[in-house]
GROMACS .gro file of C-alpha atoms in nm:
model
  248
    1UNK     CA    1   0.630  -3.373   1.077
    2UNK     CA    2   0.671  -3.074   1.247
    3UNK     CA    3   0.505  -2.971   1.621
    4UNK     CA    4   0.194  -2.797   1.479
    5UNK     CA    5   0.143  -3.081   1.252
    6UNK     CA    6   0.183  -3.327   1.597
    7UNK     CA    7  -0.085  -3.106   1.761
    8UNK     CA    8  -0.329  -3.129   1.509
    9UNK     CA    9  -0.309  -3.496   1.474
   10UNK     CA   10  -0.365  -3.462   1.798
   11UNK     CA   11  -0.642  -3.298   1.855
   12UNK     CA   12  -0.789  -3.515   1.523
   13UNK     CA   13  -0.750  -3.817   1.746
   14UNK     CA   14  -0.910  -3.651   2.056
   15UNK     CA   15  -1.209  -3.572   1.863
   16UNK     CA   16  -1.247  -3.973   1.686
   17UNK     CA   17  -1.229  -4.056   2.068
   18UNK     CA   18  -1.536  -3.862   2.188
   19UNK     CA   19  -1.792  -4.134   2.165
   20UNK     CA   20  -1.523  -4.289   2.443
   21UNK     CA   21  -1.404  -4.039   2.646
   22UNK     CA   22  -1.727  -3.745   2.621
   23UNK     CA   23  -1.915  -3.812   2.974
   24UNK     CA   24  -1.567  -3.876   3.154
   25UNK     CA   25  -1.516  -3.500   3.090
   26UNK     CA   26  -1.910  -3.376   3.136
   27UNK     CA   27  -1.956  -3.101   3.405
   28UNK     CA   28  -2.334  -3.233   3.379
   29UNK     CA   29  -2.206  -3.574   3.488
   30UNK     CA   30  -2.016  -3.413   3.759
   31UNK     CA   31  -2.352  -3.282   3.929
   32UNK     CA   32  -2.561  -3.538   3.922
   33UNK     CA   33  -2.289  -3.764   4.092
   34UNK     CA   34  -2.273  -3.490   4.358
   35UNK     CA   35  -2.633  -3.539   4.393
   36UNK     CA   36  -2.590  -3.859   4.516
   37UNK     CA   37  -2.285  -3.811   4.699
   38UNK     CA   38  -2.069  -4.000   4.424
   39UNK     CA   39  -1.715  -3.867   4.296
   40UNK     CA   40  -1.741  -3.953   3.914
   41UNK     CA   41  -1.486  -4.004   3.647
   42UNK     CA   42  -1.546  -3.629   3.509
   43UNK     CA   43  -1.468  -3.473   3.882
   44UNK     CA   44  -1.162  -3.628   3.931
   45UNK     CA   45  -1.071  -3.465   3.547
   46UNK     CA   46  -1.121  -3.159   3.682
   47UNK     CA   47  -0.869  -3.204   3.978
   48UNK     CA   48  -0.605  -3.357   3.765
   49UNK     CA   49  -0.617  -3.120   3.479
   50UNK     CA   50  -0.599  -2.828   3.751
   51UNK     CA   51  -0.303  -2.994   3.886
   52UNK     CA   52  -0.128  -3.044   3.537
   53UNK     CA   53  -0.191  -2.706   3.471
   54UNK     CA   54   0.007  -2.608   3.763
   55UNK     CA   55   0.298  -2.770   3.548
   56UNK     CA   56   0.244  -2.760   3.244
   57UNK     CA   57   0.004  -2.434   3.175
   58UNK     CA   58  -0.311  -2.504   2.935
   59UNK     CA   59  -0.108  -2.790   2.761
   60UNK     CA   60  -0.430  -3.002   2.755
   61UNK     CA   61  -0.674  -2.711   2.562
   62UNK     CA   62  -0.376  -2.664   2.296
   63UNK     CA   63  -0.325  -3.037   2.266
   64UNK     CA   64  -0.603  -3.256   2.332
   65UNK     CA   65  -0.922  -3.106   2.408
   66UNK     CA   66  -1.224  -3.284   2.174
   67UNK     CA   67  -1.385  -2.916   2.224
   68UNK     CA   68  -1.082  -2.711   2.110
   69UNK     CA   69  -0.996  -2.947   1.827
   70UNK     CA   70  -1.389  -2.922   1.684
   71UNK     CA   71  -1.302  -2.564   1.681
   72UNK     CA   72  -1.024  -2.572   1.479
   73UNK     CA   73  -1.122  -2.783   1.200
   74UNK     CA   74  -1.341  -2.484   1.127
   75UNK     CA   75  -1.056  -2.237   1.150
   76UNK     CA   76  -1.095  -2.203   0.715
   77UNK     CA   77  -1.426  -2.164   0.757
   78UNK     CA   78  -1.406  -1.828   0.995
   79UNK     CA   79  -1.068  -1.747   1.117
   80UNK     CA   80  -1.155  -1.436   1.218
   81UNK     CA   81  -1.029  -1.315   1.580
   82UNK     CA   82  -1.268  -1.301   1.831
   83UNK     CA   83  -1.294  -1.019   2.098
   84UNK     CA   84  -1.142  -1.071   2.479
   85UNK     CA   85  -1.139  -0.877   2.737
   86UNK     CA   86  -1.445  -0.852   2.988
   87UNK     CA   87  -1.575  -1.149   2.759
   88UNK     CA   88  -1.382  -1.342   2.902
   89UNK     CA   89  -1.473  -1.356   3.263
   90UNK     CA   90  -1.824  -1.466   3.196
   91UNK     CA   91  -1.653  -1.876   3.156
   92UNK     CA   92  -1.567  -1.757   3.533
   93UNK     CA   93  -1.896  -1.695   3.622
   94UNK     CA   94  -2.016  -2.046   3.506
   95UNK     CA   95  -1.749  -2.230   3.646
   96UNK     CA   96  -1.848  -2.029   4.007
   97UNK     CA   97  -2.190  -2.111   3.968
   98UNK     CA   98  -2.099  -2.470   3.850
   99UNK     CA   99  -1.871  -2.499   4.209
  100UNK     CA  100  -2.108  -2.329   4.426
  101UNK     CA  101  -2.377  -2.641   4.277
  102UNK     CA  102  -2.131  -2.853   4.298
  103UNK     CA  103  -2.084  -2.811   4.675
  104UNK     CA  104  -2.440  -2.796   4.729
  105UNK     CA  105  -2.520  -3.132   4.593
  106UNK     CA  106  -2.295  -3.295   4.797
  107UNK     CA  107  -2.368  -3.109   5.085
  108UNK     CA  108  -2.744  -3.247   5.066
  109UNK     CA  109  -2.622  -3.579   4.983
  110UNK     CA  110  -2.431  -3.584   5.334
  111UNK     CA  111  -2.057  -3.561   5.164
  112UNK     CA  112  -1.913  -3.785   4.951
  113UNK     CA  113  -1.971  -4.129   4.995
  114UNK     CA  114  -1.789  -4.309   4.713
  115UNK     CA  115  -1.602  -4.274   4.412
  116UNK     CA  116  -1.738  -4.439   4.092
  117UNK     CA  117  -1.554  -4.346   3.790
  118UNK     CA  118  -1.780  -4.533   3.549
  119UNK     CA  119  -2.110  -4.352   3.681
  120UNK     CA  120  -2.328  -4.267   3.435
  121UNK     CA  121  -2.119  -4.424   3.145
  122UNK     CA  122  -2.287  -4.779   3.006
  123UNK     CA  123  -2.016  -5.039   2.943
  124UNK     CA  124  -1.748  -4.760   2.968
  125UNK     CA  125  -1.853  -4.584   2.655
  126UNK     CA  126  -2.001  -4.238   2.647
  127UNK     CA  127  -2.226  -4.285   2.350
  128UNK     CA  128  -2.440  -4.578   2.442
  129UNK     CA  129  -2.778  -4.506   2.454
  130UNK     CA  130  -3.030  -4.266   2.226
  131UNK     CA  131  -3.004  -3.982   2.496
  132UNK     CA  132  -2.622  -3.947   2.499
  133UNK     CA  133  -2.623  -3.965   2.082
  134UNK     CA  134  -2.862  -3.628   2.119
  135UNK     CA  135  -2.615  -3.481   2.369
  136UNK     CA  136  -2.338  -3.538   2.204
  137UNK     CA  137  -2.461  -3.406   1.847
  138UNK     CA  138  -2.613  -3.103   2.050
  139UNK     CA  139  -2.256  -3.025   2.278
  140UNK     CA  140  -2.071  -3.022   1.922
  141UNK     CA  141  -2.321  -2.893   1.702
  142UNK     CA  142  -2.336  -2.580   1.917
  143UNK     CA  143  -1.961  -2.553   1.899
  144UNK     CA  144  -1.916  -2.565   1.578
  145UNK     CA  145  -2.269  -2.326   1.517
  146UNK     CA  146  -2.053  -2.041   1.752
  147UNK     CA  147  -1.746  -2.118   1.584
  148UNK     CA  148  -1.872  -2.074   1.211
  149UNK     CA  149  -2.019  -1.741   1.348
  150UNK     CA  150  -1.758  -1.570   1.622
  151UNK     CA  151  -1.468  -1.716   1.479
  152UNK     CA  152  -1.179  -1.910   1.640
  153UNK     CA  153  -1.221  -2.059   1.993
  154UNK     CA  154  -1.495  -1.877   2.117
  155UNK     CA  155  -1.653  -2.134   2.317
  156UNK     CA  156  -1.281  -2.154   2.501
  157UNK     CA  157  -1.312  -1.769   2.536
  158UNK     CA  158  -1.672  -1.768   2.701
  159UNK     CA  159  -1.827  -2.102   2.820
  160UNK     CA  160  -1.550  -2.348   2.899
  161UNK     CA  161  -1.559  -2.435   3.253
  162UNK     CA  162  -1.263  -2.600   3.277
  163UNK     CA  163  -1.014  -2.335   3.151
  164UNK     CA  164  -1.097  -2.143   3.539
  165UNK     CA  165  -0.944  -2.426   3.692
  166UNK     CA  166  -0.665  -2.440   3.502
  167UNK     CA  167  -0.626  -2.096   3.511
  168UNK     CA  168  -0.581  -2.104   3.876
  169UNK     CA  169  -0.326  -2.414   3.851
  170UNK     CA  170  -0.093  -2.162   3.651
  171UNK     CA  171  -0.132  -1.886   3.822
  172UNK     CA  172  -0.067  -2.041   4.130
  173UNK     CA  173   0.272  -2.167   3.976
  174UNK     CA  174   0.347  -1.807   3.867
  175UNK     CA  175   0.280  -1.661   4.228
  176UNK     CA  176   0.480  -1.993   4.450
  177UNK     CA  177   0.760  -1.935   4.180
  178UNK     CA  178   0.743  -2.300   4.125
  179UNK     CA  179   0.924  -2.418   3.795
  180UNK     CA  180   0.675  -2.495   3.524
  181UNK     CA  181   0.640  -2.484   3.161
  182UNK     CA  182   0.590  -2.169   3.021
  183UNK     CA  183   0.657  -1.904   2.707
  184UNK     CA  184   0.977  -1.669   2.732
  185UNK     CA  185   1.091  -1.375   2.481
  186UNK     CA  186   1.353  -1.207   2.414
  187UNK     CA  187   1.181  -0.839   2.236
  188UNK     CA  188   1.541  -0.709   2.139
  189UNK     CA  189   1.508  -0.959   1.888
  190UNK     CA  190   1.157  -0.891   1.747
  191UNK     CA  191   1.082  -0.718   1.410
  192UNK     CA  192   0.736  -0.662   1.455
  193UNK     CA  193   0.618  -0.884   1.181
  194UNK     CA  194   0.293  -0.983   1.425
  195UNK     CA  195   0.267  -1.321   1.276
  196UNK     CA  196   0.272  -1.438   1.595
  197UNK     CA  197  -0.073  -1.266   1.695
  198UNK     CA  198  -0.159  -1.361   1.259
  199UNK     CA  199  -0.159  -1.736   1.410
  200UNK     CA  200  -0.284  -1.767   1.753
  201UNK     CA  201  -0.566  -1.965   1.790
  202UNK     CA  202  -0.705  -1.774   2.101
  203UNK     CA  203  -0.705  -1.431   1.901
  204UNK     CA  204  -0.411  -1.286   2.159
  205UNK     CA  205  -0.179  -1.019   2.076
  206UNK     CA  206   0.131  -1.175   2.137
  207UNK     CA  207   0.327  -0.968   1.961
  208UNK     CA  208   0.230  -0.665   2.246
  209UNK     CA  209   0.308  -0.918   2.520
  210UNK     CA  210   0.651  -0.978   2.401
  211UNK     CA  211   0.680  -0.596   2.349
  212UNK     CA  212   0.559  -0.565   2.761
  213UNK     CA  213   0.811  -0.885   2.818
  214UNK     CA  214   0.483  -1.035   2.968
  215UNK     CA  215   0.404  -1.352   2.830
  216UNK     CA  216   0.154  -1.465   3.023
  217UNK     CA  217  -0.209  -1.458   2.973
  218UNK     CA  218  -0.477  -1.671   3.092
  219UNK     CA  219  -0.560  -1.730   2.793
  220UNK     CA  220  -0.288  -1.881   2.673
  221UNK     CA  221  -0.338  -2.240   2.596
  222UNK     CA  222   0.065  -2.347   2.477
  223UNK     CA  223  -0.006  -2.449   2.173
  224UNK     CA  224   0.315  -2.349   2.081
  225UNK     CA  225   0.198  -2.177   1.709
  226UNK     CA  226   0.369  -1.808   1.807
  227UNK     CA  227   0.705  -2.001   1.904
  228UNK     CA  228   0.691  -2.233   1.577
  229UNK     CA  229   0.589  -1.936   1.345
  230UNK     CA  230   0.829  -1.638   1.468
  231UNK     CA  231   1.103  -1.620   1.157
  232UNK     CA  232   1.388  -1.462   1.408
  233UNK     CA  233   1.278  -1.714   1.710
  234UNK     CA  234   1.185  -1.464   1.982
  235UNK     CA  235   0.963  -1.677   2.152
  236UNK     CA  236   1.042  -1.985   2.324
  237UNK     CA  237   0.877  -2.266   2.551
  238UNK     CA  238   1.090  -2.245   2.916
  239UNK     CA  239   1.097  -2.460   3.251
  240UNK     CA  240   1.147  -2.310   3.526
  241UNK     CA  241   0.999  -2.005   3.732
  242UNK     CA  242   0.845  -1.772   3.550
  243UNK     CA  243   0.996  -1.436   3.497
  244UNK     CA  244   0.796  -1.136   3.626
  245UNK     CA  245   0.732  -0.829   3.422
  246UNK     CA  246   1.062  -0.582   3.419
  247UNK     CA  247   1.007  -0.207   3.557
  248UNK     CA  248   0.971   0.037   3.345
   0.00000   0.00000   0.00000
């Protein structure tokens, strides 16, 4: 079985475990723990993937997400490349609006005053009751509606509110020069074949960013498909600090 094949088994088995894991990653969750001055299960998420991001880049969205894997099984449906750009930023927006509530909540509720990872979750499952049945068929539904329309990942392009976090974990391991994962390529060696952009899943153009010799992007979630499709292996995963962008 080759690494693509892994990550899609993957990401099969993140989305069998949603009626587990689904509230310990809700941003809803989040607030209304906040509200009553409680640090839940789906907070501490945040943290942690932010700090494994400062590692590891967006390993989790290429790996494991339930959200990003939903998306993908409908890549034969529409695999059509979905636009960037200024798009993008509006997932910043949310998550900024989603902090600035978040820090409000717990303001009123005079701090935090305990940490309860299993708030809000009955008997430690996520769907346990009629309510979180109709959220979860809603959350995915609405997924896979935008996917079947935009195309791939869209809802990782313009609504996540994790990927900001994460964001910020890489690019604060880009700007310390602290050794993390990251891609690498050599463009002496490219022959412009493209399939590289043919197979992302987040509609990049690799194949300009190994032209520029810049390969990162925020939107890069290190799935590793460009390194495992290039025929003349231009592309590679590295560890280490990340190279910056050579003068031109």
């Amino acid at each position: 079985m080759n690494r693509q094949n892994w990550r899609k088994a993957l990401l099969a088995l993140a989305v069998l475990s949603l009626p587990v894991t689904m509230f310990y990653l809700s941003p809803l969750l989040t607030l209304q723990g906040a509200a009553k001055g409680i640090v839940t299960s789906s907070l501490i998420f945040v943290v942690l993937s932010a700090v494994l991001a400062f590692f590891t880049g967006r390993v989790f969205c290429g790996w494991i997400c339930p959200g990003g894997a939903v998306q993908e099984i409908l890549f034969p449906a529409n695999d059509r490349r979905v636009p960037g750009g200024r798009l993008d930023l509006i997932k910043y927006g949310i998550a900024a609006l989603w902090l600035a509530a978040l820090v409000l909540f717990f303001a009123k509720a005079g701090g935090i005053l305990s940490v309860q990872p299993l708030f809000g979750i009955e008997g430690g499952l996520s769907l346990a009751t009629p309510v979180s049945y109709l959220m979860f068929y809603v959350a995915m539904g609405g997924m896979a509606a935008l996917s079947l329309v935009m195309g791939r990942r869209p809802f990782c392009h313009y609504g996540c509110l994790l990927a900001p976090f994460m964001t910020a974990g890489r690019f604060a391991a880009r700007v310390s020069g602290t050794p993390h994962l990251h891609l690498e390529a050599e463009s002496d060696r490219c022959i412009d074949c493209r399939l590289c952009t043919k197979n992302c899943p987040m509609s990049l153009d690799v194949n300009a960013m190994v032209r520029r010799e810049e390969m990162f992007s925020p939107e890069c979630i290190s799935c590793g498909a460009c390194v495992d499709v290039c025929p003349k292996k231009v592309i590679s995963f590295s560890w280490g600090a990340m190279k910056k962008t050579p003068s031109r």
